[in-house]
mmCIF file of C-alpha atoms and ligand atoms in Angstrom:
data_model
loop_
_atom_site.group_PDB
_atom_site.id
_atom_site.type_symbol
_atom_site.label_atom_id
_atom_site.label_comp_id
_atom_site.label_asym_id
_atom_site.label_seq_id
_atom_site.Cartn_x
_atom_site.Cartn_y
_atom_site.Cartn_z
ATOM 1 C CA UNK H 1 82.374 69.741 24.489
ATOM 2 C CA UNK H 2 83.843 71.210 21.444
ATOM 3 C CA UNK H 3 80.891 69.752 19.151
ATOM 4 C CA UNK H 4 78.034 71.059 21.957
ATOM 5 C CA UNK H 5 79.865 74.303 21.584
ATOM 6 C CA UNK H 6 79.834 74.436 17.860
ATOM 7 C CA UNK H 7 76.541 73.267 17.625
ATOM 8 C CA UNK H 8 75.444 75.659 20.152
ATOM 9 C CA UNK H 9 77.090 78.263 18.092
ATOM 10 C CA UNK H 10 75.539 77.444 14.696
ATOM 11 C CA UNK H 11 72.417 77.266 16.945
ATOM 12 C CA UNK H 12 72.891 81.072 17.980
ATOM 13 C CA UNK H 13 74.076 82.139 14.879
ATOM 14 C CA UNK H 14 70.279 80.378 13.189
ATOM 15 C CA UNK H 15 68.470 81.343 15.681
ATOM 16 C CA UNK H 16 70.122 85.546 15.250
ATOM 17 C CA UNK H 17 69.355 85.068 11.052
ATOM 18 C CA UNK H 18 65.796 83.999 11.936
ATOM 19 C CA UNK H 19 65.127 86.989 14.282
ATOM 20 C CA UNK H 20 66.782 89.095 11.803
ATOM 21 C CA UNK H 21 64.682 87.813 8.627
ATOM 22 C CA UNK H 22 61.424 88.439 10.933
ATOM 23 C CA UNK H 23 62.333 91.735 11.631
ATOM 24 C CA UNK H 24 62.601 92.482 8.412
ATOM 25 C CA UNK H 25 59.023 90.649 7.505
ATOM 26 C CA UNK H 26 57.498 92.947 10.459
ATOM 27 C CA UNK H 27 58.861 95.972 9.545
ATOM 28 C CA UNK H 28 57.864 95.430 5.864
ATOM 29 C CA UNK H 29 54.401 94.710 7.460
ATOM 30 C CA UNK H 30 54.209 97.377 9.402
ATOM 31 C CA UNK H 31 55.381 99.728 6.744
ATOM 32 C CA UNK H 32 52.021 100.854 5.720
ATOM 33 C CA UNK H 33 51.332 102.157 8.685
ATOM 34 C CA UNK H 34 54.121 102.595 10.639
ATOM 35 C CA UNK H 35 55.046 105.631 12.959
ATOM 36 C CA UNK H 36 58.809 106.409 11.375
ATOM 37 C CA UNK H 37 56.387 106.393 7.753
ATOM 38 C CA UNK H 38 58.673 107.484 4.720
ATOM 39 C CA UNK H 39 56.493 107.960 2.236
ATOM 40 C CA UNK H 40 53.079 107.195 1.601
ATOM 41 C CA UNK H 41 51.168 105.885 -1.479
ATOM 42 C CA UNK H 42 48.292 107.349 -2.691
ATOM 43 C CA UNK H 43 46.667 106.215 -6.720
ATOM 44 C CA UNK H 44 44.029 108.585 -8.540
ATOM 45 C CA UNK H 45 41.841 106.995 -10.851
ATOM 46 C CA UNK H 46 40.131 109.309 -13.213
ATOM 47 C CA UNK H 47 37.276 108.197 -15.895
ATOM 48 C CA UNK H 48 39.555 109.698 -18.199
ATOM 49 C CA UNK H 49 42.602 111.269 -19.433
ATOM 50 C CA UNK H 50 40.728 114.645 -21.228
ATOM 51 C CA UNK H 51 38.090 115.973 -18.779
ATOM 52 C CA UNK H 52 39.229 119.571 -18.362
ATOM 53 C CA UNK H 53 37.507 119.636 -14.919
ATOM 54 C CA UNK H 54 38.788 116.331 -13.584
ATOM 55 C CA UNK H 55 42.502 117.661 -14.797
ATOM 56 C CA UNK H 56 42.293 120.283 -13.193
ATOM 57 C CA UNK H 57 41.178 118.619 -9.822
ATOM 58 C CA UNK H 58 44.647 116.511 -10.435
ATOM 59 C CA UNK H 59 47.124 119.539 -11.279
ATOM 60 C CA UNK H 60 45.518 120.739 -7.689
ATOM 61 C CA UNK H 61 46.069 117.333 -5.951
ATOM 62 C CA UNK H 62 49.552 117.583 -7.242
ATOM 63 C CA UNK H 63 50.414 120.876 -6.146
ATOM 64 C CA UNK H 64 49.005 120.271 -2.411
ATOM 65 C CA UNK H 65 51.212 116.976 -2.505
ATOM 66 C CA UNK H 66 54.996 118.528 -3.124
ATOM 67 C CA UNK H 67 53.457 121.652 -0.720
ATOM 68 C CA UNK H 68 53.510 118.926 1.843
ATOM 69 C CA UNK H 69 56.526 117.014 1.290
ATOM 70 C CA UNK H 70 58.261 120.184 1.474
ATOM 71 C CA UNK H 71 56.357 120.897 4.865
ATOM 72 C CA UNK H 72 56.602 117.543 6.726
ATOM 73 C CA UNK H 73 59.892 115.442 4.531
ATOM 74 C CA UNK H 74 57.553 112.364 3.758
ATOM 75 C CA UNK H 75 57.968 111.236 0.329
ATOM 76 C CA UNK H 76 54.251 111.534 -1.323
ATOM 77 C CA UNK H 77 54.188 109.275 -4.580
ATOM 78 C CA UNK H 78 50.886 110.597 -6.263
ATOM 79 C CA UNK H 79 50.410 107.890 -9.431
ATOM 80 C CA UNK H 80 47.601 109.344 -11.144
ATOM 81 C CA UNK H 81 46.055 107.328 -14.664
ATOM 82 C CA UNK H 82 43.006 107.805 -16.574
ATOM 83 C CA UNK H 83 40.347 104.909 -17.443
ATOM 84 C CA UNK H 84 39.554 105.644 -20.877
ATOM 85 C CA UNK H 85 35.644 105.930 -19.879
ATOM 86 C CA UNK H 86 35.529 101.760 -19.290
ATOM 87 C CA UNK H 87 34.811 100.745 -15.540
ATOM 88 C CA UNK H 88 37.111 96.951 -16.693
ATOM 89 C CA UNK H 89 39.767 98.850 -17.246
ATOM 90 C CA UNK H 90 39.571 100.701 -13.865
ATOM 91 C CA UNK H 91 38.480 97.610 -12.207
ATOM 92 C CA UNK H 92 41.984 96.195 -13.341
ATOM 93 C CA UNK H 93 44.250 99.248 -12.079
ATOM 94 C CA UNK H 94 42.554 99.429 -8.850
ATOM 95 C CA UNK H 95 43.500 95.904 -8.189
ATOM 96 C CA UNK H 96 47.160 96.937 -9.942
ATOM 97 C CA UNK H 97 47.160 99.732 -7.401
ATOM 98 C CA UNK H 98 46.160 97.564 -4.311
ATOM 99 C CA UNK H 99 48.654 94.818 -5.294
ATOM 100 C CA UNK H 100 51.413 96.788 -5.304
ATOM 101 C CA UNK H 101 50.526 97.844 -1.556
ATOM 102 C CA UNK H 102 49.014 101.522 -2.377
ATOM 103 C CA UNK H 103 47.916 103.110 0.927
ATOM 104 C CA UNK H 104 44.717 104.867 -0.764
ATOM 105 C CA UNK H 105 42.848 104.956 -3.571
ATOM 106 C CA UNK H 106 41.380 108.370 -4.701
ATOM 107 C CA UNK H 107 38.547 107.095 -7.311
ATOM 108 C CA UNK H 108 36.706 109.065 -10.010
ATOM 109 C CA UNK H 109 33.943 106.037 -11.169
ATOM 110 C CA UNK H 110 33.568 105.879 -15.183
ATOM 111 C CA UNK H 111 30.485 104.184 -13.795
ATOM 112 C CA UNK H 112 29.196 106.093 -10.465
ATOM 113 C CA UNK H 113 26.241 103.006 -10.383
ATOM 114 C CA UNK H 114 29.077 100.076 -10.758
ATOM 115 C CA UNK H 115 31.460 100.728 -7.849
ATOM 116 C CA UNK H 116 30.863 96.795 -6.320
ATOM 117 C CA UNK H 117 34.117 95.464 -7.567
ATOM 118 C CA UNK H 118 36.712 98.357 -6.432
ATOM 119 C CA UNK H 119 34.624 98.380 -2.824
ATOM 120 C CA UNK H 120 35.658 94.532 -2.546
ATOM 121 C CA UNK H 121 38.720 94.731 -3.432
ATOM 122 C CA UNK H 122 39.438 97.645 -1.357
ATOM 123 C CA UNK H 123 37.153 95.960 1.505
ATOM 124 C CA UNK H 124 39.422 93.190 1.611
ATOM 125 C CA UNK H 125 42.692 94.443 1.140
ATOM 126 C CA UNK H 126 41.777 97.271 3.837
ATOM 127 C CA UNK H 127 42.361 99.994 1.334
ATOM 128 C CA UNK H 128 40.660 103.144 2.247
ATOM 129 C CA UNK H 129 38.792 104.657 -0.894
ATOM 130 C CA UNK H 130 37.825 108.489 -1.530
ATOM 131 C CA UNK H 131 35.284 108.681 -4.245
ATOM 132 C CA UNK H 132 35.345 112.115 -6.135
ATOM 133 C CA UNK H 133 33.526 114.045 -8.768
ATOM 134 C CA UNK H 134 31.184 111.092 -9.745
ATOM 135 C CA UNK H 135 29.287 109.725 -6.913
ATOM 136 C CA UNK H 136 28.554 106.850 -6.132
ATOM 137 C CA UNK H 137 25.300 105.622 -5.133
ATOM 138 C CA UNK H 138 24.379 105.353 -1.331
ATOM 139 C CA UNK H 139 23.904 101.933 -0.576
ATOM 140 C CA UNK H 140 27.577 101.094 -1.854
ATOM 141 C CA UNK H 141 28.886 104.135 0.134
ATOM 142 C CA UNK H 142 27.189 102.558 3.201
ATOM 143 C CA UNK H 143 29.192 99.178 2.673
ATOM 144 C CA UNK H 144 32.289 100.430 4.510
ATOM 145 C CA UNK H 145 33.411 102.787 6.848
ATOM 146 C CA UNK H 146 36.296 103.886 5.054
ATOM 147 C CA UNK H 147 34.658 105.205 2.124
ATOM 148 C CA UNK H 148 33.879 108.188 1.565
ATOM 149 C CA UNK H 149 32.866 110.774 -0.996
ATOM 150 C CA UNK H 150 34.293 114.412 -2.257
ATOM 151 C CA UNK H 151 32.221 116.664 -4.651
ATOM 152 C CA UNK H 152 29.946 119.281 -4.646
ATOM 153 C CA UNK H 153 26.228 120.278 -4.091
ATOM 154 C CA UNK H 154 24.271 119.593 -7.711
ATOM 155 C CA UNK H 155 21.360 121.004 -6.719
ATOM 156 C CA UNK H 156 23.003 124.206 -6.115
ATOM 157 C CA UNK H 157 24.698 124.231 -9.147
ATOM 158 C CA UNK H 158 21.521 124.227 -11.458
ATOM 159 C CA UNK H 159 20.195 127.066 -8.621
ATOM 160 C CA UNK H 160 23.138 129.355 -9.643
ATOM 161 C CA UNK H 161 22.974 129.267 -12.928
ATOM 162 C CA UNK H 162 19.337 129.759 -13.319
ATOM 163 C CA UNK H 163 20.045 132.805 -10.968
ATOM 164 C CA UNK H 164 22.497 133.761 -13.310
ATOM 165 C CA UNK H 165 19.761 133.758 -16.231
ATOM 166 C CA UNK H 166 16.971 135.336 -14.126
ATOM 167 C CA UNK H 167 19.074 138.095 -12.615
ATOM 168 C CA UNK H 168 19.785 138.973 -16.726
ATOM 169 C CA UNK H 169 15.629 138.608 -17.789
ATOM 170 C CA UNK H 170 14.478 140.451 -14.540
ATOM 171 C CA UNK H 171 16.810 143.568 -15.897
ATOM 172 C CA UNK H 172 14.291 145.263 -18.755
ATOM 173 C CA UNK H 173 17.377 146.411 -21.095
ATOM 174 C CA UNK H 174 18.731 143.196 -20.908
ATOM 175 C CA UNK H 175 16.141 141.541 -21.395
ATOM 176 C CA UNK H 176 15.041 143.090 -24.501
ATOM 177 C CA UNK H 177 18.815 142.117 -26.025
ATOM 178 C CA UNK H 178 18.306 138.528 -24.967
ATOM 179 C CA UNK H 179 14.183 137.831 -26.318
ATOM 180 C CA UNK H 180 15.466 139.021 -29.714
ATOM 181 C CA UNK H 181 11.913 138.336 -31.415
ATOM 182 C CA UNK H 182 10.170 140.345 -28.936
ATOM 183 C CA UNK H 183 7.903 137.238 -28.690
ATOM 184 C CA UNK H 184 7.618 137.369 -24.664
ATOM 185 C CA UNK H 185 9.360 134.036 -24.508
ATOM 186 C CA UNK H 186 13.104 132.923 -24.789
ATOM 187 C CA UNK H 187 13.740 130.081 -26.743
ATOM 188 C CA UNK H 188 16.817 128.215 -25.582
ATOM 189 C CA UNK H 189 18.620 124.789 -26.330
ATOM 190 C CA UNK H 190 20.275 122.691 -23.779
ATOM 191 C CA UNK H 191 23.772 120.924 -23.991
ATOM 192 C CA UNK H 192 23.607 118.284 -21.744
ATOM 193 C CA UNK H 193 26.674 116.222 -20.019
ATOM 194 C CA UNK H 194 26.296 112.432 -19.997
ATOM 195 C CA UNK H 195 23.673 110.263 -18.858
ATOM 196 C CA UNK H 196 23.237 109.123 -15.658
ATOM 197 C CA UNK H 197 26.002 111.486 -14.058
ATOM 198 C CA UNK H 198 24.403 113.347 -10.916
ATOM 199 C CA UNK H 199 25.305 116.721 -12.361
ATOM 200 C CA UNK H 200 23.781 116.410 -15.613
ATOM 201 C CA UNK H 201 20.494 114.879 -14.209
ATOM 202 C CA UNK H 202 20.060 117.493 -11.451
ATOM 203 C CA UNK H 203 21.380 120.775 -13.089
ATOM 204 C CA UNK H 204 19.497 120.012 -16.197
ATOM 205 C CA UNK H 205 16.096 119.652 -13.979
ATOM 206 C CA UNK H 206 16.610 122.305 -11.183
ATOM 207 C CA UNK H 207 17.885 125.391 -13.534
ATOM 208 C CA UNK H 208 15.116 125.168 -16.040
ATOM 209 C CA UNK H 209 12.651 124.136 -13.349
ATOM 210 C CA UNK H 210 14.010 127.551 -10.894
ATOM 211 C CA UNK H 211 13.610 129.729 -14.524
ATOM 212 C CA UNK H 212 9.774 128.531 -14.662
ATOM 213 C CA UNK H 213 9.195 128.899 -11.431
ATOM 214 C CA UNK H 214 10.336 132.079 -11.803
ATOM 215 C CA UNK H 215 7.352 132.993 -13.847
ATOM 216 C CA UNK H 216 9.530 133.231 -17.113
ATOM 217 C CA UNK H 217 8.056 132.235 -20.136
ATOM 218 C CA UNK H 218 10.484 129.679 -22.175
ATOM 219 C CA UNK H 219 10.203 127.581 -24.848
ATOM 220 C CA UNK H 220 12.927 124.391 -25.566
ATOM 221 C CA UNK H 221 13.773 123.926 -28.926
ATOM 222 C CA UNK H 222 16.368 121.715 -28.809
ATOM 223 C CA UNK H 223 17.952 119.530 -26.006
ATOM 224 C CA UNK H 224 21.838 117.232 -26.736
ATOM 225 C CA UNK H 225 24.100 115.246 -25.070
ATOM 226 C CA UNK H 226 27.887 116.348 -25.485
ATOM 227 C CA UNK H 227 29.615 114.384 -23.029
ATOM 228 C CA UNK H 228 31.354 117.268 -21.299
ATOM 229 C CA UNK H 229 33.212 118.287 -24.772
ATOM 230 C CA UNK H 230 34.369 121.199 -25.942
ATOM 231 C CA UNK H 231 34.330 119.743 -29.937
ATOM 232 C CA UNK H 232 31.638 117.510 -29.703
ATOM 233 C CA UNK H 233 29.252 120.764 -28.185
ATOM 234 C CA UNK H 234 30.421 122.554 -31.202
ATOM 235 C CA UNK H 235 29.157 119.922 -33.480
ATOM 236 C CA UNK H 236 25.964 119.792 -31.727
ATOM 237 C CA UNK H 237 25.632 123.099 -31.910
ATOM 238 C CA UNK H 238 26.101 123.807 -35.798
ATOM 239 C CA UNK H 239 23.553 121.488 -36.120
ATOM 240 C CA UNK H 240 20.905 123.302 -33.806
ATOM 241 C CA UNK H 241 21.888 126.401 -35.380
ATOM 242 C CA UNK H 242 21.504 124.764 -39.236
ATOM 243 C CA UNK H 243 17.817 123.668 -37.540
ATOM 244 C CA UNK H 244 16.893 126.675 -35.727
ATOM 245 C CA UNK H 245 18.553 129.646 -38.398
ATOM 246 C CA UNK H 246 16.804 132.810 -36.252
ATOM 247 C CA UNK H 247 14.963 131.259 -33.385
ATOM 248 C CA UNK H 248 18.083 130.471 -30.629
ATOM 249 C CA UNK H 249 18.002 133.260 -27.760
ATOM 250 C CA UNK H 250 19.712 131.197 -25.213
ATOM 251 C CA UNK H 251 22.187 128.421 -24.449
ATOM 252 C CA UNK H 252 22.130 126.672 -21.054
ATOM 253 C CA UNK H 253 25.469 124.057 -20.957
ATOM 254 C CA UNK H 254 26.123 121.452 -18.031
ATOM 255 C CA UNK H 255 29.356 122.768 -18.212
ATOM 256 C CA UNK H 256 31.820 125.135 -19.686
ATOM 257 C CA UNK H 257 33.489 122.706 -21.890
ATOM 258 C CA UNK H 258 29.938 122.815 -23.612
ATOM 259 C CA UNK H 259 29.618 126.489 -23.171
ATOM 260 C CA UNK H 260 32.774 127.346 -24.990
ATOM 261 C CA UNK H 261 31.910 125.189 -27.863
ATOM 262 C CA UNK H 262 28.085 126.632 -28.753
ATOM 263 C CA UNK H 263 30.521 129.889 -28.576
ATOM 264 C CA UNK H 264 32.954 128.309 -31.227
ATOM 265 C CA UNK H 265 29.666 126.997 -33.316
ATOM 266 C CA UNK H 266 28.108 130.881 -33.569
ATOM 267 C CA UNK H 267 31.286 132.160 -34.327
ATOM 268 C CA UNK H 268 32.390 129.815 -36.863
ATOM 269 C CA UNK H 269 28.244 129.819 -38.282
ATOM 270 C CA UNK H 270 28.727 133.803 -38.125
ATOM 271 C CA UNK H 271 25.456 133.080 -36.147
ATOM 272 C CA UNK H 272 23.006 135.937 -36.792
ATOM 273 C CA UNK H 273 21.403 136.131 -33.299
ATOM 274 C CA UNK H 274 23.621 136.532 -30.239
ATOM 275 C CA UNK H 275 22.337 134.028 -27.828
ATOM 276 C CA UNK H 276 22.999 134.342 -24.037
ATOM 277 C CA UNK H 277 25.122 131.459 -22.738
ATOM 278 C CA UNK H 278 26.711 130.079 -20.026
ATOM 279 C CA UNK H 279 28.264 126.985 -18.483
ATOM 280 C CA UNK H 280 29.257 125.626 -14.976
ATOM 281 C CA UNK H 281 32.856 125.186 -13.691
ATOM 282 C CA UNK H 282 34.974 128.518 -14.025
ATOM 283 C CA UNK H 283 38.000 126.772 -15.982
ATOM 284 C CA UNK H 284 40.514 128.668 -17.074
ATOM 285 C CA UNK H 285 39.450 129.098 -20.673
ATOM 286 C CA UNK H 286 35.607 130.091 -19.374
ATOM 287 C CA UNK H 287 37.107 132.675 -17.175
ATOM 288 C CA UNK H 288 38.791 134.066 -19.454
ATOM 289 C CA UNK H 289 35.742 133.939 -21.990
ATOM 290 C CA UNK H 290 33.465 135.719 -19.154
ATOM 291 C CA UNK H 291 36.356 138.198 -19.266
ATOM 292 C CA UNK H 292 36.102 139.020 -22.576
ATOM 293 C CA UNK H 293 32.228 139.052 -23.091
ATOM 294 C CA UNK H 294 32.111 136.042 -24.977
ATOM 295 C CA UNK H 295 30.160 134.035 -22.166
ATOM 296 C CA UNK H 296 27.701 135.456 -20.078
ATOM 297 C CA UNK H 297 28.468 133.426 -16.987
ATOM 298 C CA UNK H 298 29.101 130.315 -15.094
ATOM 299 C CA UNK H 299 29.204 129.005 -11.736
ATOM 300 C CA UNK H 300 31.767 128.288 -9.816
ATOM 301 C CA UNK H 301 32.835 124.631 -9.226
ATOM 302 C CA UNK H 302 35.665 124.494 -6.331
ATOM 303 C CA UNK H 303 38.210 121.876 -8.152
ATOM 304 C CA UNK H 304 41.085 123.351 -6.069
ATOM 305 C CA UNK H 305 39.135 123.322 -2.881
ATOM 306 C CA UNK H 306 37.946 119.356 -3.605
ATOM 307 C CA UNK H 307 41.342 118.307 -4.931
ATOM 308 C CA UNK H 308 43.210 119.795 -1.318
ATOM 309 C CA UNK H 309 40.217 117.960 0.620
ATOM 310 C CA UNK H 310 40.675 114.845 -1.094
ATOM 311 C CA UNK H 311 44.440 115.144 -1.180
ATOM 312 C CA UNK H 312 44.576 115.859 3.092
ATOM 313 C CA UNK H 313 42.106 113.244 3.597
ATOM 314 C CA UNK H 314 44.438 110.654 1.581
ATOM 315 C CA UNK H 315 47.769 111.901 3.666
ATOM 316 C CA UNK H 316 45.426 111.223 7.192
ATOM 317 C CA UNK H 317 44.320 107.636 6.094
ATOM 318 C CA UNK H 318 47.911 106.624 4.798
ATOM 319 C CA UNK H 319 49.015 107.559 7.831
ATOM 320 C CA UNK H 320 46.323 105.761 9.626
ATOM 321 C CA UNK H 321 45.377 108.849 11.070
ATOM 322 C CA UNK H 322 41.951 110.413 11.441
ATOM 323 C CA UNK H 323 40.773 112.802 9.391
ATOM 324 C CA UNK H 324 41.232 116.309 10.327
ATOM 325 C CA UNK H 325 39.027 118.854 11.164
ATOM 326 C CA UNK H 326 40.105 121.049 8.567
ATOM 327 C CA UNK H 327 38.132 118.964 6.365
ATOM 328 C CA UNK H 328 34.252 118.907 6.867
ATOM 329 C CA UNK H 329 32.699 115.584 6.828
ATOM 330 C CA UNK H 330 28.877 115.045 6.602
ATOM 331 C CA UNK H 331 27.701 111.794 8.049
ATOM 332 C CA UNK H 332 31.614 110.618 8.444
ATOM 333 C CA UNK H 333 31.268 110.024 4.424
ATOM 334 C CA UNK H 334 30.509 113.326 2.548
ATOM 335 C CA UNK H 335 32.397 116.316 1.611
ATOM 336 C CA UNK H 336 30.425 118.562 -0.229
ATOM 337 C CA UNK H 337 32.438 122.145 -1.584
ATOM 338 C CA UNK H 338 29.876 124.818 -2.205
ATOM 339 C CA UNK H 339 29.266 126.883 -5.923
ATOM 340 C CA UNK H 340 29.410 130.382 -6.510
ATOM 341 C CA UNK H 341 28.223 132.273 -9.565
ATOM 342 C CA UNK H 342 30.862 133.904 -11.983
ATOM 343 C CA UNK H 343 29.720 137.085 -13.992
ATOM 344 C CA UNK H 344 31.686 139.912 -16.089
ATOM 345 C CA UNK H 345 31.317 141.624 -12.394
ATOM 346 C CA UNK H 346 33.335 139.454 -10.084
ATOM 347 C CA UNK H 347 35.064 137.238 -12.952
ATOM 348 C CA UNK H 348 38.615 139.321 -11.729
ATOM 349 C CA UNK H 349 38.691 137.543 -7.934
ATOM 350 C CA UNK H 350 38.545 134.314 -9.629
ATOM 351 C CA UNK H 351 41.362 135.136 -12.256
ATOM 352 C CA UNK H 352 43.738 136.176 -9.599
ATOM 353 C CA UNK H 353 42.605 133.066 -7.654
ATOM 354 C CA UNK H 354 43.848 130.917 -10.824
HETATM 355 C C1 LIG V 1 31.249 117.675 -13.516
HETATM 356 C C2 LIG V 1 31.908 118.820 -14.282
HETATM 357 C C3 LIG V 1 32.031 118.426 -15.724
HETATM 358 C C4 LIG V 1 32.759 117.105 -15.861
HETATM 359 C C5 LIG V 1 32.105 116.039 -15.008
HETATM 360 C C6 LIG V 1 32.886 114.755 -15.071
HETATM 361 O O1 LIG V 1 31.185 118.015 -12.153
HETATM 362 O O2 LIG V 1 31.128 119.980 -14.158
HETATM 363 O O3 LIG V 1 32.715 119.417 -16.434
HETATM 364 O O4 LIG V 1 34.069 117.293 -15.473
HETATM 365 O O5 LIG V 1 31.994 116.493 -13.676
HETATM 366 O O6 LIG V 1 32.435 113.825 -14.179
#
């Protein structure tokens, strides 16, 4: 009797431990999407670490995230790294990211035609992935239903700029300052972003196609890619000056990275003509330019407005949740934030909106 007992004992005592160990196995199981949730996981993966646009998308991201952890007590852990422009290396830390049991990835492509390997990976580990800035093409959105897309209208982007330039010719007085020769036609460069991206592509073609359309008559002397960079536009740009010593009316950048540096190239070239420039984005710096007269305008890119989307969409899908209306999806995949233009006459809404 005594042995039964014993045995039956150590029997009860096994059989406790192994219901024990499993409910600790289920719980850790469950723990991505569980209902009593602590904290939730959520990577960024930018292209890379100096993109004055994409940084400020992040400083946004972060800012909504300790907003909410203040508002609801789960723990957000935002881990946000940068690529160093090579799709291997951000192959590597979006497997890193889904090893190490991340709820969502939040995905900025170096390479927006190359997405195949993060979709599997995410695909199979069940990974939701928001895709931002840099899109991706369609048929690899279409893979998966839990992919999806944040960014903004390009189209419209080249639109309001050209406005920006054909409000500015259409005024006699100004346009006089801007066709300095008095030749009828404004000569312009163009400082282009990076090949292949969707924004450089389309707002290269749709502003200069709206200004033709427009019945203005331009002529393109010179036409660089400058990767998105401030120092690298202002190299570009000494050298179009050095060719072009009178001829440059006009400066039409990608961005305001771009922008700012043709601006840094006539000042430091003590650039006889004054061309008319301006950018896309409304960063800090460009706002501030527009401000001061130094650039003539820029359009209005909504990195605060993308980074909160992206940032409540992440909190919905690491909680398993749907996402919520607050958010406007197109086809259950796209979110796209609409532009506005920037002059010297409204530049003061969007400093105080800073
Ligand atoms: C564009 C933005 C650029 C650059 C680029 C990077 O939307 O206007 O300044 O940040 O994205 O993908």
């Amino acid at each position: 009797m005594r042995t039964i007992r014993h045995c039956c004992s150590r029997l009860s005592i096994k059989y406790i431990s192994v219901i024990l160990i499993l409910s600790v196995l289920l719980a850790g199981c469950a723990g991505k999407r569980d209902n009593v949730q602590q904290e939730i996981r959520i990577a960024v993966l930018m292209y890379d670490d100096y993109d004055t646009f994409v940084n400020s998308m992040t400083k946004h991201m972060t800012k909504w995230c300790r907003q909410q952890e203040r508002k609801d007590g789960i723990r957000i852990t935002l881990d946000i790294v940068g690529a160093k422009k090579s799709q291997l290396t951000q192959n590597d830390q979006a497997q890193k990211f889904i090893s190490g049991g991340y709820d969502v990835l939040c995905v900025n492509l170096v390479d927006r035609t190359d997405a195949t390997v993060i979709i599997d990976k995410a695909m199979a580990s069940d990974t939701p992935v928001i895709f931002f800035n840099r899109e991706p093409v369609e048929e690899d959105l279409l893979r998966w239903d839990k992919l999806y897309y944040v960014g903004a209208i390009a189209r419209q982007s080249g639109e309001l700029q050209a406005k920006i330039i054909i409000d500015a010719l259409s005024d006699p007085e100004k346009y006089d300052t801007i066709d300095v020769n008095h030749n009828g036609t404004i000569q312009y460069v163009i400082l282009e972003g990076e090949a292949g991206h969707q924004d450089d592509i389309v707002r290269t073609n749709v502003c200069t196609s709206e200004l033709i359309n427009a019945g203005f008559s331009l002529e393109k002397l010179g036409d660089e890619y400058a990767n998105w960079d401030r120092d690298q536009a202002r190299t570009k740009m000494c050298e179009l000056i050095d060719r072009y010593p009178f001829q440059i009316e006009m400066v039409i950048a990608n961005n305001d990275d771009m922008a700012l540096g043709a601006i840094d190239a006539i000042e430091e070239k003590d650039y006889i003509l004054d061309p008319f420039v301006v950018g896309i984005n409304g960063t800090e710096d460009a706002l501030e330019a527009i401000r001061t007269m130094k650039l003539d305008g820029s359009v209005y890119n909504d990195s605060k407005g993308q980074a909160e989307n992206i940032m409540e969409m992440a909190y919905a899908l690491g909680k398993g949740e749907a996402i919520p209306p607050t958010v406007e999806l197109t086809f259950d995949k796209y979110v796209f934030r609409p532009y506005s233009i920037i002059t010297y006459d409204n530049v003061q809404k969007y400093l105080e909106n800073e």
